[in-house]
Each structure stands twice: as C-alpha cells, then as structure tokens.
PDB file of C-alpha atoms in Angstrom:
ATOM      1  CA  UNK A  17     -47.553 -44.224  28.754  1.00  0.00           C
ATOM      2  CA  UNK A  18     -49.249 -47.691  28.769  1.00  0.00           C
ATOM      3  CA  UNK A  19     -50.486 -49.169  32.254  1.00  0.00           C
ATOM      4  CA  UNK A  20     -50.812 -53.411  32.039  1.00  0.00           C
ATOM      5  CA  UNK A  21     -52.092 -55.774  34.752  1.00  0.00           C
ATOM      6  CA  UNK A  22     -51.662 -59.603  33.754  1.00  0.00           C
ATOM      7  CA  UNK A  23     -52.959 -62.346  36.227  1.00  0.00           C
ATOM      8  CA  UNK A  24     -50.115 -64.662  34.871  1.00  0.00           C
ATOM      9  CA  UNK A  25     -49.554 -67.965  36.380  1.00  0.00           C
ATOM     10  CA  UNK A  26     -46.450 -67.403  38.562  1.00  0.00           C
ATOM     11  CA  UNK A  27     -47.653 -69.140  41.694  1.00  0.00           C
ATOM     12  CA  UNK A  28     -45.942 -72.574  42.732  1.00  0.00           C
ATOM     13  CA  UNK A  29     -47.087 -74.742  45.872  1.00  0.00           C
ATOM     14  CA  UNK A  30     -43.982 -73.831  48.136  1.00  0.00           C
ATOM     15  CA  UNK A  31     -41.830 -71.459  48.751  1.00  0.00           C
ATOM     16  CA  UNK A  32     -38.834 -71.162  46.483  1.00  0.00           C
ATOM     17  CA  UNK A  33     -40.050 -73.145  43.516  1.00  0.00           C
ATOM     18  CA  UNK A  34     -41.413 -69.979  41.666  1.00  0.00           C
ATOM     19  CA  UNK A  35     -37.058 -68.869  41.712  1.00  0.00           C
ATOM     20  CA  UNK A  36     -35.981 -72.260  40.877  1.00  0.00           C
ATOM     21  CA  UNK A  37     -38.250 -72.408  37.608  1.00  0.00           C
ATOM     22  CA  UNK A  38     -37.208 -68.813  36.719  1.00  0.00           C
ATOM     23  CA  UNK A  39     -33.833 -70.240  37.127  1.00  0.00           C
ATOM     24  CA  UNK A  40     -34.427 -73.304  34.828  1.00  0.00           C
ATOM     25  CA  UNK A  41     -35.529 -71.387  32.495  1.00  0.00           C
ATOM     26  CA  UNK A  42     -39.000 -72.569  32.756  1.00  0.00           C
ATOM     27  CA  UNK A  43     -40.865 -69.726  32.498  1.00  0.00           C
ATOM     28  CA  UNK A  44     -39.490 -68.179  28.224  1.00  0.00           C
ATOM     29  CA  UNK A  45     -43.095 -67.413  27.589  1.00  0.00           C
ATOM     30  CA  UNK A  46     -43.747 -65.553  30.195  1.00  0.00           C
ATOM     31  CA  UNK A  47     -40.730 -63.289  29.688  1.00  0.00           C
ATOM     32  CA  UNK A  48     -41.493 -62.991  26.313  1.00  0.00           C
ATOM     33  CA  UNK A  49     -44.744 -62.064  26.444  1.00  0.00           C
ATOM     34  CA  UNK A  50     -44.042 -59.375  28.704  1.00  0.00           C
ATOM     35  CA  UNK A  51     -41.091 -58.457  26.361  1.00  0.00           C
ATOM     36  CA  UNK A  52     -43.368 -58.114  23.281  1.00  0.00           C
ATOM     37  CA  UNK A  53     -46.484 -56.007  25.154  1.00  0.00           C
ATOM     38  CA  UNK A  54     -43.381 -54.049  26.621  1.00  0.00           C
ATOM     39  CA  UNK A  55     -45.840 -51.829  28.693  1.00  0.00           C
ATOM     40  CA  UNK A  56     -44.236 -49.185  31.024  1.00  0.00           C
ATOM     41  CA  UNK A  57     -45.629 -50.054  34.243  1.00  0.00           C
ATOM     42  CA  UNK A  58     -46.896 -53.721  35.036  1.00  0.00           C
ATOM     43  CA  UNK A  59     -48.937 -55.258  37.595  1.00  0.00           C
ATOM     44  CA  UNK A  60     -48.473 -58.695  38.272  1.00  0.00           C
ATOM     45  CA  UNK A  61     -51.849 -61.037  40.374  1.00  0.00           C
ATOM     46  CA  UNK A  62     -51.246 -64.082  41.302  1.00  0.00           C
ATOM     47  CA  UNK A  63     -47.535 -63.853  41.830  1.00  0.00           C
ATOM     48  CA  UNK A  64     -45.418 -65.628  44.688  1.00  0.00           C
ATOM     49  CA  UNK A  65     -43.847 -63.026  47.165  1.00  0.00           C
ATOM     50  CA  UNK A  66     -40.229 -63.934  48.802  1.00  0.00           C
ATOM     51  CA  UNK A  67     -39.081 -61.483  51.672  1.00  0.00           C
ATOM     52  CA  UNK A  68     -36.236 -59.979  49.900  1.00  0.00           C
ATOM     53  CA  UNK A  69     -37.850 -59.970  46.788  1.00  0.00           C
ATOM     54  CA  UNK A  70     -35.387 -62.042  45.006  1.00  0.00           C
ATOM     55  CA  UNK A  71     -37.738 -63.975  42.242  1.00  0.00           C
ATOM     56  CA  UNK A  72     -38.916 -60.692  40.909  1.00  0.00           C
ATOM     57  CA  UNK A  73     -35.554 -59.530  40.722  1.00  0.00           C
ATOM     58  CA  UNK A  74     -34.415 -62.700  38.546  1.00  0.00           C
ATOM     59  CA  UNK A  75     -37.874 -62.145  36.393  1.00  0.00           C
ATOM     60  CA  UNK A  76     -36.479 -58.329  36.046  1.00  0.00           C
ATOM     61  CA  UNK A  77     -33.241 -59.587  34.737  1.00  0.00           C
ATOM     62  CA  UNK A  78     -34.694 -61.972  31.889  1.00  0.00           C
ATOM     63  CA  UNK A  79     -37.023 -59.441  30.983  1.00  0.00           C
ATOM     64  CA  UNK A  80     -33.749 -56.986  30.600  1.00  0.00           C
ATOM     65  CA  UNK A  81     -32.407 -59.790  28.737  1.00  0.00           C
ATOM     66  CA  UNK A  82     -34.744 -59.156  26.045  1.00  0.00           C
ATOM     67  CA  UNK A  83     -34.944 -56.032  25.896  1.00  0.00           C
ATOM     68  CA  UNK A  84     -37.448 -54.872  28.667  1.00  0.00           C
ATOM     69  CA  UNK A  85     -35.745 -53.037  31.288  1.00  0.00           C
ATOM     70  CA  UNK A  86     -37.729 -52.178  34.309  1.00  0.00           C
ATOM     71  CA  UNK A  87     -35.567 -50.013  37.214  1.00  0.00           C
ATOM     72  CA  UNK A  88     -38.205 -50.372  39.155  1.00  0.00           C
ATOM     73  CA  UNK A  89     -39.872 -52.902  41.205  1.00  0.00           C
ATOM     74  CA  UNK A  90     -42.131 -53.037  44.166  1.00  0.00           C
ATOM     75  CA  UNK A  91     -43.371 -55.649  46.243  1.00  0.00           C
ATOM     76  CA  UNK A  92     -44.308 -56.121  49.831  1.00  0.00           C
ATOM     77  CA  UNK A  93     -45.552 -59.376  51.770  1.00  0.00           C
ATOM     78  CA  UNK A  94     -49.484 -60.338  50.585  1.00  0.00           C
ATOM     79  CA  UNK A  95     -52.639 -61.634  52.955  1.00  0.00           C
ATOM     80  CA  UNK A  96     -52.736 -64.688  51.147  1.00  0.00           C
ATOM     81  CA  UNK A  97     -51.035 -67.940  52.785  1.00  0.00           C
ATOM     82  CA  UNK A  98     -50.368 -64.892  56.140  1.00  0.00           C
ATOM     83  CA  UNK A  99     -51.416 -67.649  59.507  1.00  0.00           C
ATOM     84  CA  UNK A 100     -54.116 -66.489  61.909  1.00  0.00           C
ATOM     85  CA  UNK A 101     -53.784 -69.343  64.477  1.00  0.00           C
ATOM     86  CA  UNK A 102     -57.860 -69.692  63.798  1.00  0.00           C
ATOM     87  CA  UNK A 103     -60.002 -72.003  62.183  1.00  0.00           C
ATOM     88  CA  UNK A 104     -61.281 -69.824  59.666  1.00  0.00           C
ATOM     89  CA  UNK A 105     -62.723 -72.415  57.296  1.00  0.00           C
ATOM     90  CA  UNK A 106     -64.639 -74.654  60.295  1.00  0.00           C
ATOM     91  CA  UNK A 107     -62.345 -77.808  59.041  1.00  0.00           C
ATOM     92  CA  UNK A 108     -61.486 -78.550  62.746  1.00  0.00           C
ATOM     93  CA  UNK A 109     -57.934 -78.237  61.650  1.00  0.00           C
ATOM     94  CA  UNK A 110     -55.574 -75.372  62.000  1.00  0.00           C
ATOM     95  CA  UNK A 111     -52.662 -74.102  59.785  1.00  0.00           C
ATOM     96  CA  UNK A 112     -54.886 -75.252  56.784  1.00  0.00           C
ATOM     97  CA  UNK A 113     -54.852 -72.711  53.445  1.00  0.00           C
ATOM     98  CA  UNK A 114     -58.526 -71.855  54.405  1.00  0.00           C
ATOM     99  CA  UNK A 115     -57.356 -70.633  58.006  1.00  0.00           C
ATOM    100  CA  UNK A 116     -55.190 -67.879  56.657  1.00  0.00           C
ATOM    101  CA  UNK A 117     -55.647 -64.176  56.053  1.00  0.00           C
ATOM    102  CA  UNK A 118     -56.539 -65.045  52.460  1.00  0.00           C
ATOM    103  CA  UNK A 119     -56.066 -68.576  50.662  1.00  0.00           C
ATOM    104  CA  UNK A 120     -52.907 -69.560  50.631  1.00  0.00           C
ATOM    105  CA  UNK A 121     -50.639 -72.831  51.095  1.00  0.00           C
ATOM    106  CA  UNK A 122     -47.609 -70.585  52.597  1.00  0.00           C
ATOM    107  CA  UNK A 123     -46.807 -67.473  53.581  1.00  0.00           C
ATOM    108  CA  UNK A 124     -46.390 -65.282  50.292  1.00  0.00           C
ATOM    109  CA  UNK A 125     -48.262 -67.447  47.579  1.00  0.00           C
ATOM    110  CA  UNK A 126     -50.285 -65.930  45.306  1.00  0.00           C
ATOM    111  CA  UNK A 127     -49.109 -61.969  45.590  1.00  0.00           C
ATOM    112  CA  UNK A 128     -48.773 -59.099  43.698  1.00  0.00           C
ATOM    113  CA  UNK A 129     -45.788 -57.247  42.460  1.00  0.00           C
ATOM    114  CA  UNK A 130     -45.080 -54.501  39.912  1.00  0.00           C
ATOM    115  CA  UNK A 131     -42.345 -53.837  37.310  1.00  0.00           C
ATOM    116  CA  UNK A 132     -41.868 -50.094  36.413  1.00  0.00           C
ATOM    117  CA  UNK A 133     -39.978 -47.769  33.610  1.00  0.00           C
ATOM    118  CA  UNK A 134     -41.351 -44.966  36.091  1.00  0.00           C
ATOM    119  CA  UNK A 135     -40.374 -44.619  40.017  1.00  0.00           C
ATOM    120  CA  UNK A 136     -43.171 -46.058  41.999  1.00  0.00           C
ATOM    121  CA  UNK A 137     -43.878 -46.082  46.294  1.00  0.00           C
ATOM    122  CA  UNK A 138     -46.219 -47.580  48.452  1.00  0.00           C
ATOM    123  CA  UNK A 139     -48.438 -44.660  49.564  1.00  0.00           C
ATOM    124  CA  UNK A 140     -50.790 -46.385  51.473  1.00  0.00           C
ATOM    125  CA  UNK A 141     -51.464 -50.240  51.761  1.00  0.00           C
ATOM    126  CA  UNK A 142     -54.572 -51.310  53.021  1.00  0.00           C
ATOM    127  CA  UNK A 143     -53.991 -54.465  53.353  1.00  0.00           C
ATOM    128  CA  UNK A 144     -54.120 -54.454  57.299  1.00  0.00           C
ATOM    129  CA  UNK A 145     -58.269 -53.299  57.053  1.00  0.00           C
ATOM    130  CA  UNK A 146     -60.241 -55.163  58.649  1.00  0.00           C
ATOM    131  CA  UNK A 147     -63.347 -56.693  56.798  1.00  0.00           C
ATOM    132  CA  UNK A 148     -65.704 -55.331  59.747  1.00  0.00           C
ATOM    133  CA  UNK A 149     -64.148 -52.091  59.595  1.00  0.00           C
ATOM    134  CA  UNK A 150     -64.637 -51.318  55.592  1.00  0.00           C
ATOM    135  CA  UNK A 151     -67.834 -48.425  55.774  1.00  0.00           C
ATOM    136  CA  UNK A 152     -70.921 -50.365  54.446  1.00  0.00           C
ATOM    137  CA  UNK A 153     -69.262 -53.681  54.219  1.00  0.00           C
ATOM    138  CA  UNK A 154     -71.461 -56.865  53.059  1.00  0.00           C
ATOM    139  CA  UNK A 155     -70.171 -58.939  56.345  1.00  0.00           C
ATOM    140  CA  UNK A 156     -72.686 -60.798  58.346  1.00  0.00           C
ATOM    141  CA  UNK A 157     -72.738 -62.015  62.153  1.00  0.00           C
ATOM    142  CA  UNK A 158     -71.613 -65.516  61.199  1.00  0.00           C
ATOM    143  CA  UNK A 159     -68.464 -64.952  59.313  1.00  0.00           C
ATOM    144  CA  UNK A 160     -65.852 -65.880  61.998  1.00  0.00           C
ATOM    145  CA  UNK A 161     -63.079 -63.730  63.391  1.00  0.00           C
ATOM    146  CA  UNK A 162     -64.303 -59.919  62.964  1.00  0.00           C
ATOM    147  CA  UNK A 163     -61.506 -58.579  65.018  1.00  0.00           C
ATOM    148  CA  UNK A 164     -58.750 -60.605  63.283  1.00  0.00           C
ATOM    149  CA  UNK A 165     -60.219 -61.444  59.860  1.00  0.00           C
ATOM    150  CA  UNK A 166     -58.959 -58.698  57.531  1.00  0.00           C
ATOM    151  CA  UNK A 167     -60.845 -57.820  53.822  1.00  0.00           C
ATOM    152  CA  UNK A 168     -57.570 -58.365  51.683  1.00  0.00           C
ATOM    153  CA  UNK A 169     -57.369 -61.898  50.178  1.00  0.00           C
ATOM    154  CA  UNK A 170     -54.325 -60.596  48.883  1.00  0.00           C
ATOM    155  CA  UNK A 171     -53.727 -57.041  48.904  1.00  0.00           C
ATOM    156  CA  UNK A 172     -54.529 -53.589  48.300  1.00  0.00           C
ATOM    157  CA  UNK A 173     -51.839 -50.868  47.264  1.00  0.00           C
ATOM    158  CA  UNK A 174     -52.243 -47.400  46.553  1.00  0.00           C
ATOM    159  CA  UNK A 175     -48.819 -46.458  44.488  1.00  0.00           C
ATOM    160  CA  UNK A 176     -47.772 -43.259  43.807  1.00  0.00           C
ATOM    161  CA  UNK A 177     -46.206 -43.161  40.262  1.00  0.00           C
ATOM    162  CA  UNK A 178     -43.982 -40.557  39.323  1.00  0.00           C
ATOM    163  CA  UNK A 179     -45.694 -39.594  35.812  1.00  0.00           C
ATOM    164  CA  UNK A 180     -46.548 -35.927  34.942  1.00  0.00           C
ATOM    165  CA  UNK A 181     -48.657 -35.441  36.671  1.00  0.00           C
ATOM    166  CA  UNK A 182     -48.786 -38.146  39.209  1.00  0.00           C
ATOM    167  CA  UNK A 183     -50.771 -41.180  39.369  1.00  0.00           C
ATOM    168  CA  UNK A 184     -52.632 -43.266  42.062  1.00  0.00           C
ATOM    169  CA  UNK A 185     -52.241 -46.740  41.287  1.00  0.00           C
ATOM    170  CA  UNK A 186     -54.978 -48.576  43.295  1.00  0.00           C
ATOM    171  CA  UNK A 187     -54.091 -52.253  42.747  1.00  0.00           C
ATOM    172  CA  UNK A 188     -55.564 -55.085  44.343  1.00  0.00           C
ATOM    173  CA  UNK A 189     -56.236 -58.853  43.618  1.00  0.00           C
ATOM    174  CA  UNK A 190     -59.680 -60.305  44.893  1.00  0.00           C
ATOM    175  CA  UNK A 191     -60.971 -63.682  45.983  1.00  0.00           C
ATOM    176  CA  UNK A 192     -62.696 -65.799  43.555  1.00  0.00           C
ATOM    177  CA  UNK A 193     -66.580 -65.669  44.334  1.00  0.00           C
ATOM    178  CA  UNK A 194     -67.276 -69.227  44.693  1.00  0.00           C
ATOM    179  CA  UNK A 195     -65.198 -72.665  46.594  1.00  0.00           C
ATOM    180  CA  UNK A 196     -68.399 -71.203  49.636  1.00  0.00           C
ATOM    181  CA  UNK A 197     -71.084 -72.409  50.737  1.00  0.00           C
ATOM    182  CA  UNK A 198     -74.985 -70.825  50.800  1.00  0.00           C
ATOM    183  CA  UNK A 199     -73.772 -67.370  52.744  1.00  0.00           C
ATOM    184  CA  UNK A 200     -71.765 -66.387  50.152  1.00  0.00           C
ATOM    185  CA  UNK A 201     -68.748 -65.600  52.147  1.00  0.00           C
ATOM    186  CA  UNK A 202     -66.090 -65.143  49.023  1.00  0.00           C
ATOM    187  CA  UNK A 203     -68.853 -63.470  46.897  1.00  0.00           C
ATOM    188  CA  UNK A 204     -69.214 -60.885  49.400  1.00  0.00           C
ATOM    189  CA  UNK A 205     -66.037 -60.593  51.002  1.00  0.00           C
ATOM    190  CA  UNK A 206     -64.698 -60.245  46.692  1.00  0.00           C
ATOM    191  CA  UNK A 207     -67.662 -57.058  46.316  1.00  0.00           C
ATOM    192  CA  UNK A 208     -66.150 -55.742  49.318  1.00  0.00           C
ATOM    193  CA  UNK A 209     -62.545 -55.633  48.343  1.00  0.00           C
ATOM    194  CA  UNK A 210     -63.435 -54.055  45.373  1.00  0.00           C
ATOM    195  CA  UNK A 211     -65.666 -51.301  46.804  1.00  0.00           C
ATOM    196  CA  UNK A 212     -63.090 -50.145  48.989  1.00  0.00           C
ATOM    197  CA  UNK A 213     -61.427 -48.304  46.337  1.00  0.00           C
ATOM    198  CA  UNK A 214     -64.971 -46.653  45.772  1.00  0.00           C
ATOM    199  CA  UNK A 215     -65.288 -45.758  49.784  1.00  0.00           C
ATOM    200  CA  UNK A 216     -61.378 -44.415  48.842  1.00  0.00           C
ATOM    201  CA  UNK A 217     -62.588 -41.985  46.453  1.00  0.00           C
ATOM    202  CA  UNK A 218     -65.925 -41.007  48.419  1.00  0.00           C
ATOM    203  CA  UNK A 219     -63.374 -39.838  51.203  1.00  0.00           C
ATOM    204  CA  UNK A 220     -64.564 -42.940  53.738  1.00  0.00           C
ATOM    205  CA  UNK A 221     -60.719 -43.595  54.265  1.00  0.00           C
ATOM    206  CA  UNK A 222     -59.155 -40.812  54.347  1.00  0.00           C
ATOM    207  CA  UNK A 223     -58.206 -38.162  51.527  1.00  0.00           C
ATOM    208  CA  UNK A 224     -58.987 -39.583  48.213  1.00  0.00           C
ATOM    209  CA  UNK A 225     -56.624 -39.438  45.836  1.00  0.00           C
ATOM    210  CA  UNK A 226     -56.597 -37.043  43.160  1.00  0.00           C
ATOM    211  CA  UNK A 227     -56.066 -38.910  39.986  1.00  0.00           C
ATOM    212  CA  UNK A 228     -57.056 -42.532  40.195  1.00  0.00           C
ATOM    213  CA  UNK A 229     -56.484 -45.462  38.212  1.00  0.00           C
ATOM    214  CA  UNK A 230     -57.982 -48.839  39.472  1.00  0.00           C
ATOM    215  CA  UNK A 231     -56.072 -51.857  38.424  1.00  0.00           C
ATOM    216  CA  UNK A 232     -55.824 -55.443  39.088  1.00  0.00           C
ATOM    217  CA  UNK A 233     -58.043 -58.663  39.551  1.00  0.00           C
ATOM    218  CA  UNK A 234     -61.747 -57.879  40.728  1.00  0.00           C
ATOM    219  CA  UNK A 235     -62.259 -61.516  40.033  1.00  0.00           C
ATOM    220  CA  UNK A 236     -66.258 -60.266  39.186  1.00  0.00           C
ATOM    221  CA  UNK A 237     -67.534 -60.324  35.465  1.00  0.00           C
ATOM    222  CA  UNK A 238     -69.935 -57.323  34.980  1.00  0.00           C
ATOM    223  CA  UNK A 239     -72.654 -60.229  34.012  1.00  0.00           C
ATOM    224  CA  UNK A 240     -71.893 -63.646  33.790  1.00  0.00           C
ATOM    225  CA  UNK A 241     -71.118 -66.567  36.323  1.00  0.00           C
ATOM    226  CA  UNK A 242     -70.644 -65.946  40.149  1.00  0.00           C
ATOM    227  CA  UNK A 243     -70.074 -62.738  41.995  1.00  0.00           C
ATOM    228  CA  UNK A 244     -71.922 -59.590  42.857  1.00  0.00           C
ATOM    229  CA  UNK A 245     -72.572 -57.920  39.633  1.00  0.00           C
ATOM    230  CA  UNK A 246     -73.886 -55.000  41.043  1.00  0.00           C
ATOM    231  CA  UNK A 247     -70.427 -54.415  42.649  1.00  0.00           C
ATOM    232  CA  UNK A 248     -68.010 -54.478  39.747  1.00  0.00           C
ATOM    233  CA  UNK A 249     -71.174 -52.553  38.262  1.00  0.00           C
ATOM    234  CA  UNK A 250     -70.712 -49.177  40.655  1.00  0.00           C
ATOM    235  CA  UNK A 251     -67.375 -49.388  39.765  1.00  0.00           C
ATOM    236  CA  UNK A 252     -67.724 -49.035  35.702  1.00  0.00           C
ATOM    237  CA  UNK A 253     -70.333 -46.689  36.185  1.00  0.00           C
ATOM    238  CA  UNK A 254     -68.536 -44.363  38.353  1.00  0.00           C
ATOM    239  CA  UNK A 255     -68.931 -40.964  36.540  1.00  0.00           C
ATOM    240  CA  UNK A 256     -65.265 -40.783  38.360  1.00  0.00           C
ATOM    241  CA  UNK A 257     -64.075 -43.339  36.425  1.00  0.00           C
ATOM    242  CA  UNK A 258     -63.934 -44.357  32.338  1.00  0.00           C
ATOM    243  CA  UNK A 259     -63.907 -47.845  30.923  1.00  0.00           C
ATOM    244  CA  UNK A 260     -61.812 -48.183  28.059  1.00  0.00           C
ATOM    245  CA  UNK A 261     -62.529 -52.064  27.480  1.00  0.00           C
ATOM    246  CA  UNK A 262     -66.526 -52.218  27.793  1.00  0.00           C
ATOM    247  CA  UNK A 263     -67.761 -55.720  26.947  1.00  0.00           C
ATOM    248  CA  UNK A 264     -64.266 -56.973  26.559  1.00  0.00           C
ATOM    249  CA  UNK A 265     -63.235 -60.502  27.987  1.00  0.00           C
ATOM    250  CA  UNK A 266     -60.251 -61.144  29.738  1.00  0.00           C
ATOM    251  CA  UNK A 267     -60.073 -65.201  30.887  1.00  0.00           C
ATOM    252  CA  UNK A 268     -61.404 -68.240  29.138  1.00  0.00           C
ATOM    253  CA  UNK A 269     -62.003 -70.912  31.837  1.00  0.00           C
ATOM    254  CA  UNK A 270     -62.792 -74.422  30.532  1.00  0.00           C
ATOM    255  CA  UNK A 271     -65.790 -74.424  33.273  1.00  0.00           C
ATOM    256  CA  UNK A 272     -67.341 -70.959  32.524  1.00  0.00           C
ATOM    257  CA  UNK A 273     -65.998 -69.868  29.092  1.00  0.00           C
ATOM    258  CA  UNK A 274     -65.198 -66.552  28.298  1.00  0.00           C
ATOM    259  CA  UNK A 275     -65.020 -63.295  31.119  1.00  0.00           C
ATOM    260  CA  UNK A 276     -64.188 -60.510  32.075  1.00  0.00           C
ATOM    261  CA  UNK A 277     -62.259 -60.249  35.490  1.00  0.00           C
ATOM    262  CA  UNK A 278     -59.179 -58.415  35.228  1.00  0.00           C
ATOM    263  CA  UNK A 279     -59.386 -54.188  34.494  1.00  0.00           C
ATOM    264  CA  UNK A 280     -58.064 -50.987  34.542  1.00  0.00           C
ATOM    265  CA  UNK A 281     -60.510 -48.275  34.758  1.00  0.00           C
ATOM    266  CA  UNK A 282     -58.496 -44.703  34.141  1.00  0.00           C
ATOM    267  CA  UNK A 283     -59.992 -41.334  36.351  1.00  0.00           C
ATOM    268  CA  UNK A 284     -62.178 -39.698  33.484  1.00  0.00           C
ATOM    269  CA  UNK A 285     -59.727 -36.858  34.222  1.00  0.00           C
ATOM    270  CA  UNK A 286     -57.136 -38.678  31.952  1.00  0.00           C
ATOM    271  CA  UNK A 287     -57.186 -38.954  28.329  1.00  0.00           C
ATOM    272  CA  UNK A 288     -57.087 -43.003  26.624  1.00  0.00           C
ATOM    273  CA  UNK A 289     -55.208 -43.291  23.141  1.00  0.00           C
ATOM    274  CA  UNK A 290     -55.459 -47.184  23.433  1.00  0.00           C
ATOM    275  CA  UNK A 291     -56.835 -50.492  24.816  1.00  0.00           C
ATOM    276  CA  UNK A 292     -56.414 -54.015  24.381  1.00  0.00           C
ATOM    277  CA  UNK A 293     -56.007 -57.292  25.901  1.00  0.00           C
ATOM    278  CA  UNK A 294     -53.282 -59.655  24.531  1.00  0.00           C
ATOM    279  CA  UNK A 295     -53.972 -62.869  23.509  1.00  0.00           C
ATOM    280  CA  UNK A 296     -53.688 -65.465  26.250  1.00  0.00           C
ATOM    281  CA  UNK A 297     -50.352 -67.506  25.911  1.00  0.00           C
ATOM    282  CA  UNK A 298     -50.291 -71.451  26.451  1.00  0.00           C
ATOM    283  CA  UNK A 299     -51.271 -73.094  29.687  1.00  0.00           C
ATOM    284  CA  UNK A 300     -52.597 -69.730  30.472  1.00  0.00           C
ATOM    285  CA  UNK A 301     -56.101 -68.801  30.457  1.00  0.00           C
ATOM    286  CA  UNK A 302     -55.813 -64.821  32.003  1.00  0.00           C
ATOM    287  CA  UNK A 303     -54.878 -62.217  28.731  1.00  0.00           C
ATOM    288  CA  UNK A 304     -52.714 -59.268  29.675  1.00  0.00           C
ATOM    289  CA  UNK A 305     -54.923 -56.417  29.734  1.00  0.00           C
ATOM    290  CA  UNK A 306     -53.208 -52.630  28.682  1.00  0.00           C
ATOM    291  CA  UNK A 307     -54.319 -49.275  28.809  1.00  0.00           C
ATOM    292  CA  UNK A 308     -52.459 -46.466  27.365  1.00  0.00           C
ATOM    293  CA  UNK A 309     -52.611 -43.104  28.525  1.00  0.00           C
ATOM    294  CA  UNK A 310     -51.839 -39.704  26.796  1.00  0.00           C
ATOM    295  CA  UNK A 311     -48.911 -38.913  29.656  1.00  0.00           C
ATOM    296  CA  UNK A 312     -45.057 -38.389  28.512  1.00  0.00           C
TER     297      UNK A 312
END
C-alpha cells in the first residue's frame, strides 16, 4: 500500500476560484500527476477547503477520469483564513490574513484534504488546541491572545485508515518559519505543531495511538534555512519512528534552493518496500513525496 503527501499548489485568493479552475480545466497537470504516482491514499497541503466539499469532489472525478478512482475523501474546515475578531499581527487593522487562526485571506484557504482507495475517519482533530495548552510548548509571554490563539496554522488530523491492521494517519500542515520578526513567533509556533504529534505518542494527549504514521508539511528542513532544526530533528530520531527518505529533498525554492520540508515517517513497527519523491511538475516547486508499505 503506498501512502503520498504532495503540497501541490491548489490554493486561489477567494473562495470559489480553486472550483472554477478545476472546472476550466486549468489544473491537467495536476490530475495527471496524481494519475501517474496513482498512490492509494493521498494527502493534499495547501489545498482550498469549501463547506460541502465540492472542489475535492470535482478533483475526485478528473482523477477517475483517468483512471484514479478514489471512494474516499475527507475534509473538514482548516485554521487558516478562520477570523478571531483580534489583532493578531499588531497592524492596527482587523479582519487582516495575519489576524486569523492561521494565515489566511478567507475562511478555508490553504487546507488539507485526503483522497483514499481505503475507508478513512477523523479520529481525533486537534485542530481546536490551544498553543498555550500544548505540554512544553515554545510560547512566550508576548505572543498575543493565549486563550484564543490556537497552535494549528492549518490543521492537525489523526485518521483512522481501514488497512490490515489499522493505521493512524497523523497529518498536519505547518507555518512557514519566517514572514516574523526577532521573537521568532512562526519558527516556534511551526516546532510546536510538529511536536505535538511527539507529546501524542508520549501519552501527553491522551492514548497514543498504536501504529503511527506522521505525514504532511513540517515546513522545517532537518539543516538548512529557517526553522528549529532540533524539532524536525526529535522527530527523525524517534526510535518510534523510521525515515525512509534520509537526506532527501523535497522543494526547490528560487530563494533557498533545494529542501526538505514535506515527510512521512512510518512507526518502525511497519515494514518499507519503497520511497521516493516525484519530480516536481511546472510552476510547482513542492515534489510528491510516497512511501510504500508492506500492507495488502
């Protein structure tokens, strides 16, 4: 069974456009990308989210088009563009992209979604935590809002999918470390969303599952450019855990180069037959990243 996670450009800036391009037929490349990796279960970063779901349901019937039938989708309303009424980012404005849960123009831009051969659920979403209330976060006095600001800048799912045996699915999407100033808000606030799957499987948050597979954006390169190393770090080195991509990059950004931001680190419970990341298609730096597993 192979796992993929692809932070694909499917983000527009309002609500609606992302179904009229699918529509126009705008978006061939994606499709048949997707089509041509043909993994079984697919996370999509960096998607916009609709409340009835209806532009992943169009990109579900292009990709069956194809050839690349997925039965199952899931998809549920992100952090990102979600109002607080605040002025998070101290612009003296309200209702700005910076004042929201996590960056966002509107409500729903920038989300996740999956596409799925298998039956997948929401088992728990976290998205609701606050940042103050994550055990050992990296918060500091002067970030604004502690009992309204929550740590998802998007989301984080645990999915239960219906493989044999079962898998937890933690999938989340982090916050770029950088557009901050000298406290290091994003850079912190990005380590954090990422070590609450590790809190997960210490127990912190309740029972941990028992067969974990971390996937999605961490938006933190083990090494180079911004972030907190050391966080991403913990996570590959997790005797819990396996890395089945060491050292392998999966973004080329004009400004930094080559990294490695996107992953999907297996429980070391589960056995890996194959890795790879896809090339990256045009107008698209992120490369799909797959992982298959020896599971029917």
């Amino acid at each position: 069974m192979t796992l993929a996670t692809w932070n694909v450009d499917l983000t527009r800036k309002g609500p609606g456009l992302l179904l009229r391009d699918l529509l126009k037929g705008k978006l061939g490349p994606v499709v048949g990308e997707i089509a041509q990796a043909d993994p079984d279960v697919l996370l999509l970063t960096d998607i916009d989210h609709d409340h009835d779901g209806v532009a992943l349901a169009q990109l579900a019937r292009m990709l069956a088009e194809a050839g690349a039938v997925y039965p199952y989708r899931l998809t549920a309303r992100p952090n990102s563009g979600m109002p607080t009424g605040l002025d998070l980012d101290g612009d003296g404005r309200l209702g700005g992209a910076g004042d929201a849960q996590g960056y966002g123009e509107f409500s729903g831009q920038g989300g996740m979604a999956v596409l799925s051969r298998l039956p997948v659920t929401l088992e728990r979403d976290f998205s609701a935590l606050l940042w103050a209330d994550l055990p050992g976060n990296l918060r500091i006095a002067e970030d604004p809002a502690p009992d309204l600001q929550r740590l998802s800048s998007s989301a984080h799912w645990q999915l239960r999918l219906d493989s044999e045996p079962p898998l937890s699915l933690l999938a989340w999407h982090a916050t770029p470390p950088v557009f901050d100033g000298p406290d290091d808000r994003n850079g912190r606030r990005g380590a954090d969303e990422l070590a609450l799957w590790l809190r997960l499987l210490d127990g912190a948050l309740g029972a941990p599952p028992q067969i974990p597979v971390l996937i999605g954006d961490a938006n933190i390169d083990p090494a180079r450019g911004e972030g907190r190393h050391d966080a991403i770090r913990a996570a590959l080195d997790d005797p819990r855990l396996q890395d089945p991509l060491p050292g392998t990059d999966t973004v080329i950004w004009e400004q930094t180069g080559p990294m490695r931001v996107s992953y999907i680190l297996p429980s070391a419970t589960l056995t890996v037959l194959d890795a790879q990341t896809r090339p990256p298609i045009v107008d698209d730096p992120h490369r799909m990243v797959l992982v298959t597993l020896d599971l029917p």
